[in-house]
Amino acid sequence: MKFKNTIVACGTLLLFLSCATNPFTGNKTLAFVSNDQLFPSAFAQYDQFLSENKVVTGTSDSEMIKRVGQRIAVAAERWLNANGHQGYLDDYKWEYNLVDDKTVNAWCMPGGKIVFYTGILPIAQNETGIAAIMGHEVAHALANHGQQRMSAAYIQQGLAVAGNIAIKDEQTRGIFNQSYGIGSNVLGMLPFSRSHESQADEIGLTLMAVAGYNPDEAAELWKRMKANSGGEAPPEFLSTHPSNDTRIENLQGWAPKAKAEAKKFGITSFRPLGEF
């Protein structure tokens, strides 16, 4: 009974603290850590990462990364302003860097600090492919996914502590810890992460379309991603990301909506692919 009461208390606390709103979905989101706290820490970590890695500068590829990033950021501001969210980006400090690394990846830290690895360029294949990846990464920043994941981790840890306090029997506590560790990940944290990835895919499509890039190409990018993976991926329910097939299907389904959003901003045709 005590454990049940503890869970209820934690759930009530969660309702009080879940006060941030995602401007793209209108949904309430977890926000246990404010951006005032999170952004400076993220900026410092980003600077440290750049100091410890080989940043590519002065090349056509590095300039392309910055150019596409700026276009996507402008598209985001246009969309936010048009939808009643003026000033939403005031604390964001956009930065886009290309890092010499064979890893097939790109990532974004809270507040708009983005890194592309050179290893992803051949799969991106062209500037529109870069825009699809950039839109996805910028979307993570705009939707405050880093903030939400940190908040979710606090809840996961807090419930684990509560369980260990409430359960007095050592054997029962051991069973709880083992079950909770697996269950909270498979049933909680992993689906939470996958939902963020899908959300970033959908928001990113709109951003790339408003920036003048054809959203149909996002699904083509993920077909290339799938081919590059060689079919080596964990089952979707054990992954932080949706499967390649799920992403391709979703992106194909969302593309018409992204085009419709772009049309509201006068975008009726898209930039050439811009192979590099």
PDB file of C-alpha atoms in Angstrom:
ATOM      1  CA  MET A   1       0.000   0.000   0.000  1.00  0.00           C
ATOM      2  CA  LYS A   2       2.828   2.383   0.833  1.00  0.00           C
ATOM      3  CA  PHE A   3       4.431   1.694  -2.547  1.00  0.00           C
ATOM      4  CA  LYS A   4       1.124   2.362  -4.306  1.00  0.00           C
ATOM      5  CA  ASN A   5       0.737   5.636  -2.438  1.00  0.00           C
ATOM      6  CA  THR A   6       4.268   6.609  -3.397  1.00  0.00           C
ATOM      7  CA  ILE A   7       3.525   5.958  -7.063  1.00  0.00           C
ATOM      8  CA  VAL A   8       0.364   8.065  -6.855  1.00  0.00           C
ATOM      9  CA  ALA A   9       2.299  10.889  -5.186  1.00  0.00           C
ATOM     10  CA  CYS A  10       4.950  10.791  -7.899  1.00  0.00           C
ATOM     11  CA  GLY A  11       2.270  10.814 -10.579  1.00  0.00           C
ATOM     12  CA  THR A  12       0.626  13.853  -8.982  1.00  0.00           C
ATOM     13  CA  LEU A  13       3.972  15.630  -8.864  1.00  0.00           C
ATOM     14  CA  LEU A  14       4.481  14.829 -12.527  1.00  0.00           C
ATOM     15  CA  LEU A  15       1.175  16.476 -13.453  1.00  0.00           C
ATOM     16  CA  PHE A  16       2.156  19.647 -11.625  1.00  0.00           C
ATOM     17  CA  LEU A  17       5.583  19.836 -13.200  1.00  0.00           C
ATOM     18  CA  SER A  18       4.615  18.867 -16.775  1.00  0.00           C
ATOM     19  CA  CYS A  19       3.905  22.445 -17.763  1.00  0.00           C
ATOM     20  CA  ALA A  20       5.864  23.041 -20.981  1.00  0.00           C
ATOM     21  CA  THR A  21       3.942  22.963 -24.269  1.00  0.00           C
ATOM     22  CA  ASN A  22       5.251  21.696 -27.603  1.00  0.00           C
ATOM     23  CA  PRO A  23       4.356  24.433 -30.120  1.00  0.00           C
ATOM     24  CA  PHE A  24       4.205  21.937 -32.986  1.00  0.00           C
ATOM     25  CA  THR A  25       1.783  19.498 -31.336  1.00  0.00           C
ATOM     26  CA  GLY A  26       0.117  21.600 -28.664  1.00  0.00           C
ATOM     27  CA  ASN A  27       0.765  18.794 -26.180  1.00  0.00           C
ATOM     28  CA  LYS A  28       2.083  19.211 -22.649  1.00  0.00           C
ATOM     29  CA  THR A  29       5.631  17.936 -22.226  1.00  0.00           C
ATOM     30  CA  LEU A  30       7.929  17.023 -19.349  1.00  0.00           C
ATOM     31  CA  ALA A  31       9.980  19.989 -18.190  1.00  0.00           C
ATOM     32  CA  PHE A  32      11.635  19.276 -14.873  1.00  0.00           C
ATOM     33  CA  VAL A  33      14.735  21.190 -16.009  1.00  0.00           C
ATOM     34  CA  SER A  34      14.297  24.680 -17.445  1.00  0.00           C
ATOM     35  CA  ASN A  35      16.033  25.792 -20.620  1.00  0.00           C
ATOM     36  CA  ASP A  36      17.746  28.480 -18.541  1.00  0.00           C
ATOM     37  CA  GLN A  37      19.572  25.638 -16.794  1.00  0.00           C
ATOM     38  CA  LEU A  38      19.868  23.237 -19.680  1.00  0.00           C
ATOM     39  CA  PHE A  39      21.084  25.464 -22.517  1.00  0.00           C
ATOM     40  CA  PRO A  40      24.277  26.841 -20.891  1.00  0.00           C
ATOM     41  CA  SER A  41      25.323  23.324 -19.930  1.00  0.00           C
ATOM     42  CA  ALA A  42      24.633  22.037 -23.447  1.00  0.00           C
ATOM     43  CA  PHE A  43      26.557  24.931 -25.023  1.00  0.00           C
ATOM     44  CA  ALA A  44      29.567  24.220 -22.815  1.00  0.00           C
ATOM     45  CA  GLN A  45      29.507  20.508 -23.662  1.00  0.00           C
ATOM     46  CA  TYR A  46      29.245  21.333 -27.352  1.00  0.00           C
ATOM     47  CA  ASP A  47      32.265  23.643 -27.216  1.00  0.00           C
ATOM     48  CA  GLN A  48      34.228  20.965 -25.393  1.00  0.00           C
ATOM     49  CA  PHE A  49      33.295  18.386 -28.025  1.00  0.00           C
ATOM     50  CA  LEU A  50      34.446  20.688 -30.826  1.00  0.00           C
ATOM     51  CA  SER A  51      37.747  21.314 -29.051  1.00  0.00           C
ATOM     52  CA  GLU A  52      38.384  17.567 -28.827  1.00  0.00           C
ATOM     53  CA  ASN A  53      37.441  16.650 -32.406  1.00  0.00           C
ATOM     54  CA  LYS A  54      38.513  17.609 -35.918  1.00  0.00           C
ATOM     55  CA  VAL A  55      36.094  20.259 -37.140  1.00  0.00           C
ATOM     56  CA  VAL A  56      36.042  20.678 -40.930  1.00  0.00           C
ATOM     57  CA  THR A  57      36.100  24.315 -42.022  1.00  0.00           C
ATOM     58  CA  GLY A  58      36.479  26.213 -45.285  1.00  0.00           C
ATOM     59  CA  THR A  59      35.282  23.402 -47.553  1.00  0.00           C
ATOM     60  CA  SER A  60      32.237  23.238 -49.802  1.00  0.00           C
ATOM     61  CA  ASP A  61      30.784  20.508 -47.587  1.00  0.00           C
ATOM     62  CA  SER A  62      31.205  22.454 -44.358  1.00  0.00           C
ATOM     63  CA  GLU A  63      29.718  25.565 -45.955  1.00  0.00           C
ATOM     64  CA  MET A  64      26.801  23.509 -47.234  1.00  0.00           C
ATOM     65  CA  ILE A  65      26.077  22.236 -43.711  1.00  0.00           C
ATOM     66  CA  LYS A  66      25.949  25.820 -42.424  1.00  0.00           C
ATOM     67  CA  ARG A  67      23.860  27.017 -45.368  1.00  0.00           C
ATOM     68  CA  VAL A  68      21.270  24.279 -45.009  1.00  0.00           C
ATOM     69  CA  GLY A  69      21.184  24.711 -41.251  1.00  0.00           C
ATOM     70  CA  GLN A  70      20.526  28.433 -41.546  1.00  0.00           C
ATOM     71  CA  ARG A  71      17.736  27.855 -44.059  1.00  0.00           C
ATOM     72  CA  ILE A  72      16.077  25.304 -41.793  1.00  0.00           C
ATOM     73  CA  ALA A  73      16.375  27.650 -38.794  1.00  0.00           C
ATOM     74  CA  VAL A  74      14.813  30.498 -40.784  1.00  0.00           C
ATOM     75  CA  ALA A  75      11.996  28.148 -41.822  1.00  0.00           C
ATOM     76  CA  ALA A  76      11.450  27.228 -38.176  1.00  0.00           C
ATOM     77  CA  GLU A  77      11.225  30.884 -37.156  1.00  0.00           C
ATOM     78  CA  ARG A  78       8.807  31.638 -40.005  1.00  0.00           C
ATOM     79  CA  TRP A  79       6.567  28.738 -38.978  1.00  0.00           C
ATOM     80  CA  LEU A  80       6.665  29.620 -35.285  1.00  0.00           C
ATOM     81  CA  ASN A  81       5.932  33.301 -35.905  1.00  0.00           C
ATOM     82  CA  ALA A  82       3.062  32.471 -38.240  1.00  0.00           C
ATOM     83  CA  ASN A  83       1.557  30.172 -35.620  1.00  0.00           C
ATOM     84  CA  GLY A  84       1.657  32.594 -32.717  1.00  0.00           C
ATOM     85  CA  HIS A  85       4.965  31.621 -31.121  1.00  0.00           C
ATOM     86  CA  GLN A  86       6.968  34.822 -31.589  1.00  0.00           C
ATOM     87  CA  GLY A  87      10.107  34.876 -29.460  1.00  0.00           C
ATOM     88  CA  TYR A  88      10.194  31.101 -29.008  1.00  0.00           C
ATOM     89  CA  LEU A  89      13.738  30.949 -30.389  1.00  0.00           C
ATOM     90  CA  ASP A  90      15.164  33.896 -28.458  1.00  0.00           C
ATOM     91  CA  ASP A  91      17.412  31.710 -26.277  1.00  0.00           C
ATOM     92  CA  TYR A  92      18.526  29.391 -29.086  1.00  0.00           C
ATOM     93  CA  LYS A  93      22.086  29.793 -30.369  1.00  0.00           C
ATOM     94  CA  TRP A  94      22.209  27.937 -33.668  1.00  0.00           C
ATOM     95  CA  GLU A  95      25.510  26.460 -34.731  1.00  0.00           C
ATOM     96  CA  TYR A  96      26.240  23.868 -37.405  1.00  0.00           C
ATOM     97  CA  ASN A  97      29.567  22.074 -37.678  1.00  0.00           C
ATOM     98  CA  LEU A  98      30.950  19.281 -39.814  1.00  0.00           C
ATOM     99  CA  VAL A  99      33.290  16.911 -37.980  1.00  0.00           C
ATOM    100  CA  ASP A 100      35.768  14.575 -39.672  1.00  0.00           C
ATOM    101  CA  ASP A 101      34.527  11.185 -38.490  1.00  0.00           C
ATOM    102  CA  LYS A 102      33.492   8.048 -40.415  1.00  0.00           C
ATOM    103  CA  THR A 103      30.500   7.494 -38.132  1.00  0.00           C
ATOM    104  CA  VAL A 104      27.186   7.645 -40.000  1.00  0.00           C
ATOM    105  CA  ASN A 105      25.496  10.125 -37.701  1.00  0.00           C
ATOM    106  CA  ALA A 106      24.384  13.662 -36.944  1.00  0.00           C
ATOM    107  CA  TRP A 107      23.071  15.051 -33.678  1.00  0.00           C
ATOM    108  CA  CYS A 108      21.706  18.151 -32.008  1.00  0.00           C
ATOM    109  CA  MET A 109      22.123  19.370 -28.445  1.00  0.00           C
ATOM    110  CA  PRO A 110      19.486  21.446 -26.631  1.00  0.00           C
ATOM    111  CA  GLY A 111      19.478  25.049 -27.748  1.00  0.00           C
ATOM    112  CA  GLY A 112      20.433  24.386 -31.375  1.00  0.00           C
ATOM    113  CA  LYS A 113      24.001  23.052 -31.408  1.00  0.00           C
ATOM    114  CA  ILE A 114      24.318  20.633 -34.314  1.00  0.00           C
ATOM    115  CA  VAL A 115      27.062  18.301 -35.547  1.00  0.00           C
ATOM    116  CA  PHE A 116      27.223  16.350 -38.807  1.00  0.00           C
ATOM    117  CA  TYR A 117      29.853  13.651 -39.208  1.00  0.00           C
ATOM    118  CA  THR A 118      31.513  13.335 -42.613  1.00  0.00           C
ATOM    119  CA  GLY A 119      30.497   9.656 -42.598  1.00  0.00           C
ATOM    120  CA  ILE A 120      26.867  10.556 -43.220  1.00  0.00           C
ATOM    121  CA  LEU A 121      27.530  12.681 -46.310  1.00  0.00           C
ATOM    122  CA  PRO A 122      27.703   9.813 -48.850  1.00  0.00           C
ATOM    123  CA  ILE A 123      24.322   8.528 -47.630  1.00  0.00           C
ATOM    124  CA  ALA A 124      22.779  11.998 -47.632  1.00  0.00           C
ATOM    125  CA  GLN A 125      24.005  12.042 -51.251  1.00  0.00           C
ATOM    126  CA  ASN A 126      22.811  15.579 -51.995  1.00  0.00           C
ATOM    127  CA  GLU A 127      21.857  18.878 -50.378  1.00  0.00           C
ATOM    128  CA  THR A 128      18.211  17.833 -50.063  1.00  0.00           C
ATOM    129  CA  GLY A 129      19.329  14.731 -48.165  1.00  0.00           C
ATOM    130  CA  ILE A 130      21.286  17.005 -45.823  1.00  0.00           C
ATOM    131  CA  ALA A 131      18.138  19.121 -45.396  1.00  0.00           C
ATOM    132  CA  ALA A 132      16.133  16.032 -44.382  1.00  0.00           C
ATOM    133  CA  ILE A 133      18.703  15.177 -41.708  1.00  0.00           C
ATOM    134  CA  MET A 134      19.037  18.807 -40.629  1.00  0.00           C
ATOM    135  CA  GLY A 135      15.274  19.218 -40.335  1.00  0.00           C
ATOM    136  CA  HIS A 136      15.135  16.164 -38.088  1.00  0.00           C
ATOM    137  CA  GLU A 137      17.952  17.422 -35.844  1.00  0.00           C
ATOM    138  CA  VAL A 138      16.578  20.964 -35.612  1.00  0.00           C
ATOM    139  CA  ALA A 139      13.183  19.473 -34.747  1.00  0.00           C
ATOM    140  CA  HIS A 140      14.715  17.696 -31.738  1.00  0.00           C
ATOM    141  CA  ALA A 141      15.936  21.054 -30.482  1.00  0.00           C
ATOM    142  CA  LEU A 142      12.666  22.881 -31.151  1.00  0.00           C
ATOM    143  CA  ALA A 143      10.565  20.221 -29.418  1.00  0.00           C
ATOM    144  CA  ASN A 144      12.908  20.229 -26.397  1.00  0.00           C
ATOM    145  CA  HIS A 145      13.399  16.482 -26.617  1.00  0.00           C
ATOM    146  CA  GLY A 146      16.622  16.658 -24.617  1.00  0.00           C
ATOM    147  CA  GLN A 147      14.764  18.394 -21.806  1.00  0.00           C
ATOM    148  CA  GLN A 148      12.008  15.784 -21.903  1.00  0.00           C
ATOM    149  CA  ARG A 149      14.375  12.818 -21.884  1.00  0.00           C
ATOM    150  CA  MET A 150      16.273  14.227 -18.929  1.00  0.00           C
ATOM    151  CA  SER A 151      12.967  14.745 -17.115  1.00  0.00           C
ATOM    152  CA  ALA A 152      11.851  11.187 -17.922  1.00  0.00           C
ATOM    153  CA  ALA A 153      15.139   9.849 -16.573  1.00  0.00           C
ATOM    154  CA  TYR A 154      14.483  11.699 -13.310  1.00  0.00           C
ATOM    155  CA  ILE A 155      11.086  10.008 -13.062  1.00  0.00           C
ATOM    156  CA  GLN A 156      12.574   6.599 -13.828  1.00  0.00           C
ATOM    157  CA  GLN A 157      15.224   7.060 -11.141  1.00  0.00           C
ATOM    158  CA  GLY A 158      12.754   8.510  -8.658  1.00  0.00           C
ATOM    159  CA  LEU A 159      10.364   5.585  -8.963  1.00  0.00           C
ATOM    160  CA  ALA A 160      13.247   3.154  -8.522  1.00  0.00           C
ATOM    161  CA  VAL A 161      14.268   4.902  -5.299  1.00  0.00           C
ATOM    162  CA  ALA A 162      10.658   4.970  -4.107  1.00  0.00           C
ATOM    163  CA  GLY A 163      10.313   1.248  -4.737  1.00  0.00           C
ATOM    164  CA  ASN A 164      13.471   0.444  -2.816  1.00  0.00           C
ATOM    165  CA  ILE A 165      12.305   2.542   0.123  1.00  0.00           C
ATOM    166  CA  ALA A 166       8.816   1.061   0.162  1.00  0.00           C
ATOM    167  CA  ILE A 167       9.804  -2.599  -0.235  1.00  0.00           C
ATOM    168  CA  LYS A 168      11.325  -3.879   2.996  1.00  0.00           C
ATOM    169  CA  ASP A 169      11.910  -7.519   2.092  1.00  0.00           C
ATOM    170  CA  GLU A 170      15.367  -7.883   0.539  1.00  0.00           C
ATOM    171  CA  GLN A 171      14.408 -10.718  -1.836  1.00  0.00           C
ATOM    172  CA  THR A 172      11.316  -8.876  -3.045  1.00  0.00           C
ATOM    173  CA  ARG A 173      13.385  -5.727  -3.481  1.00  0.00           C
ATOM    174  CA  GLY A 174      15.852  -7.620  -5.665  1.00  0.00           C
ATOM    175  CA  ILE A 175      13.052  -8.958  -7.860  1.00  0.00           C
ATOM    176  CA  PHE A 176      11.600  -5.449  -8.116  1.00  0.00           C
ATOM    177  CA  ASN A 177      14.919  -3.918  -9.152  1.00  0.00           C
ATOM    178  CA  GLN A 178      15.516  -6.512 -11.852  1.00  0.00           C
ATOM    179  CA  SER A 179      11.971  -6.317 -13.205  1.00  0.00           C
ATOM    180  CA  TYR A 180      11.761  -2.556 -12.945  1.00  0.00           C
ATOM    181  CA  GLY A 181      15.059  -2.009 -14.772  1.00  0.00           C
ATOM    182  CA  ILE A 182      13.937  -4.058 -17.770  1.00  0.00           C
ATOM    183  CA  GLY A 183      10.286  -3.041 -17.681  1.00  0.00           C
ATOM    184  CA  SER A 184      10.841   0.701 -17.328  1.00  0.00           C
ATOM    185  CA  ASN A 185      13.181   0.640 -20.324  1.00  0.00           C
ATOM    186  CA  VAL A 186      11.197  -1.611 -22.671  1.00  0.00           C
ATOM    187  CA  LEU A 187       7.764  -0.254 -21.705  1.00  0.00           C
ATOM    188  CA  GLY A 188       8.720   3.310 -20.837  1.00  0.00           C
ATOM    189  CA  MET A 189      11.993   4.885 -21.920  1.00  0.00           C
ATOM    190  CA  LEU A 190      12.395   3.146 -25.293  1.00  0.00           C
ATOM    191  CA  PRO A 191       8.860   3.910 -26.538  1.00  0.00           C
ATOM    192  CA  PHE A 192       9.325   7.468 -25.260  1.00  0.00           C
ATOM    193  CA  SER A 193      12.518   7.792 -27.288  1.00  0.00           C
ATOM    194  CA  ARG A 194      10.927   6.264 -30.400  1.00  0.00           C
ATOM    195  CA  SER A 195       8.034   8.709 -30.161  1.00  0.00           C
ATOM    196  CA  HIS A 196      10.529  11.585 -30.118  1.00  0.00           C
ATOM    197  CA  GLU A 197      12.275  10.269 -33.206  1.00  0.00           C
ATOM    198  CA  SER A 198       8.979   9.987 -35.078  1.00  0.00           C
ATOM    199  CA  GLN A 199       7.965  13.436 -33.915  1.00  0.00           C
ATOM    200  CA  ALA A 200      11.268  14.876 -35.117  1.00  0.00           C
ATOM    201  CA  ASP A 201      10.793  13.143 -38.471  1.00  0.00           C
ATOM    202  CA  GLU A 202       7.354  14.722 -38.909  1.00  0.00           C
ATOM    203  CA  ILE A 203       8.354  18.203 -37.748  1.00  0.00           C
ATOM    204  CA  GLY A 204      11.551  17.998 -39.782  1.00  0.00           C
ATOM    205  CA  LEU A 205       9.561  17.308 -42.949  1.00  0.00           C
ATOM    206  CA  THR A 206       7.619  20.534 -42.464  1.00  0.00           C
ATOM    207  CA  LEU A 207      10.795  22.505 -41.783  1.00  0.00           C
ATOM    208  CA  MET A 208      12.620  21.231 -44.862  1.00  0.00           C
ATOM    209  CA  ALA A 209       9.557  21.905 -47.032  1.00  0.00           C
ATOM    210  CA  VAL A 210       9.154  25.480 -45.734  1.00  0.00           C
ATOM    211  CA  ALA A 211      12.897  25.927 -46.375  1.00  0.00           C
ATOM    212  CA  GLY A 212      12.273  24.952 -50.020  1.00  0.00           C
ATOM    213  CA  TYR A 213      13.482  21.330 -49.991  1.00  0.00           C
ATOM    214  CA  ASN A 214      11.341  18.519 -51.371  1.00  0.00           C
ATOM    215  CA  PRO A 215       9.991  16.455 -48.430  1.00  0.00           C
ATOM    216  CA  ASP A 216       9.508  13.427 -50.703  1.00  0.00           C
ATOM    217  CA  GLU A 217      13.284  12.991 -50.564  1.00  0.00           C
ATOM    218  CA  ALA A 218      13.275  12.216 -46.824  1.00  0.00           C
ATOM    219  CA  ALA A 219      11.871   8.739 -47.457  1.00  0.00           C
ATOM    220  CA  GLU A 220      14.494   8.231 -50.179  1.00  0.00           C
ATOM    221  CA  LEU A 221      17.184   9.158 -47.656  1.00  0.00           C
ATOM    222  CA  TRP A 222      15.928   6.504 -45.262  1.00  0.00           C
ATOM    223  CA  LYS A 223      15.888   3.916 -48.009  1.00  0.00           C
ATOM    224  CA  ARG A 224      19.602   4.625 -48.391  1.00  0.00           C
ATOM    225  CA  MET A 225      20.016   4.464 -44.604  1.00  0.00           C
ATOM    226  CA  LYS A 226      18.343   1.056 -44.614  1.00  0.00           C
ATOM    227  CA  ALA A 227      20.593  -0.196 -47.396  1.00  0.00           C
ATOM    228  CA  ASN A 228      23.663   1.069 -45.530  1.00  0.00           C
ATOM    229  CA  SER A 229      22.652  -0.749 -42.337  1.00  0.00           C
ATOM    230  CA  GLY A 230      22.648  -4.074 -44.173  1.00  0.00           C
ATOM    231  CA  GLY A 231      19.595  -5.165 -42.226  1.00  0.00           C
ATOM    232  CA  GLU A 232      21.530  -5.152 -38.950  1.00  0.00           C
ATOM    233  CA  ALA A 233      19.214  -3.568 -36.401  1.00  0.00           C
ATOM    234  CA  PRO A 234      17.608  -4.679 -33.131  1.00  0.00           C
ATOM    235  CA  PRO A 235      13.866  -5.360 -33.039  1.00  0.00           C
ATOM    236  CA  GLU A 236      11.975  -2.072 -32.972  1.00  0.00           C
ATOM    237  CA  PHE A 237      10.618  -2.611 -29.438  1.00  0.00           C
ATOM    238  CA  LEU A 238      14.200  -2.888 -28.144  1.00  0.00           C
ATOM    239  CA  SER A 239      15.456   0.183 -30.007  1.00  0.00           C
ATOM    240  CA  THR A 240      15.565   3.903 -29.261  1.00  0.00           C
ATOM    241  CA  HIS A 241      14.546   4.545 -32.886  1.00  0.00           C
ATOM    242  CA  PRO A 242      11.693   3.331 -35.098  1.00  0.00           C
ATOM    243  CA  SER A 243      12.688   0.716 -37.640  1.00  0.00           C
ATOM    244  CA  ASN A 244      13.821   1.890 -41.061  1.00  0.00           C
ATOM    245  CA  ASP A 245      10.654   0.480 -42.643  1.00  0.00           C
ATOM    246  CA  THR A 246       8.452   2.326 -40.146  1.00  0.00           C
ATOM    247  CA  ARG A 247      10.273   5.574 -40.798  1.00  0.00           C
ATOM    248  CA  ILE A 248      10.044   5.220 -44.563  1.00  0.00           C
ATOM    249  CA  GLU A 249       6.317   4.487 -44.407  1.00  0.00           C
ATOM    250  CA  ASN A 250       5.683   7.388 -42.017  1.00  0.00           C
ATOM    251  CA  LEU A 251       7.711   9.863 -44.059  1.00  0.00           C
ATOM    252  CA  GLN A 252       5.886   8.920 -47.231  1.00  0.00           C
ATOM    253  CA  GLY A 253       2.572   9.429 -45.454  1.00  0.00           C
ATOM    254  CA  TRP A 254       3.536  12.796 -43.939  1.00  0.00           C
ATOM    255  CA  ALA A 255       5.080  14.335 -47.077  1.00  0.00           C
ATOM    256  CA  PRO A 256       1.776  15.655 -48.548  1.00  0.00           C
ATOM    257  CA  LYS A 257       0.993  17.446 -45.278  1.00  0.00           C
ATOM    258  CA  ALA A 258       4.471  19.020 -45.272  1.00  0.00           C
ATOM    259  CA  LYS A 259       3.927  20.258 -48.825  1.00  0.00           C
ATOM    260  CA  ALA A 260       0.595  21.739 -47.795  1.00  0.00           C
ATOM    261  CA  GLU A 261       2.281  23.594 -44.932  1.00  0.00           C
ATOM    262  CA  ALA A 262       4.983  24.905 -47.266  1.00  0.00           C
ATOM    263  CA  LYS A 263       2.304  26.166 -49.663  1.00  0.00           C
ATOM    264  CA  LYS A 264       0.999  28.432 -46.884  1.00  0.00           C
ATOM    265  CA  PHE A 265       4.370  30.205 -47.077  1.00  0.00           C
ATOM    266  CA  GLY A 266       4.296  30.505 -50.844  1.00  0.00           C
ATOM    267  CA  ILE A 267       6.495  27.462 -51.494  1.00  0.00           C
ATOM    268  CA  THR A 268       5.028  25.639 -54.492  1.00  0.00           C
ATOM    269  CA  SER A 269       8.237  24.268 -56.038  1.00  0.00           C
ATOM    270  CA  PHE A 270      11.406  22.939 -54.487  1.00  0.00           C
ATOM    271  CA  ARG A 271      15.152  23.414 -54.841  1.00  0.00           C
ATOM    272  CA  PRO A 272      17.112  21.017 -57.073  1.00  0.00           C
ATOM    273  CA  LEU A 273      18.639  18.087 -55.229  1.00  0.00           C
ATOM    274  CA  GLY A 274      22.061  19.733 -55.421  1.00  0.00           C
ATOM    275  CA  GLU A 275      24.298  16.679 -55.567  1.00  0.00           C
ATOM    276  CA  PHE A 276      27.800  17.039 -54.148  1.00  0.00           C
TER     277      PHE A 276
END
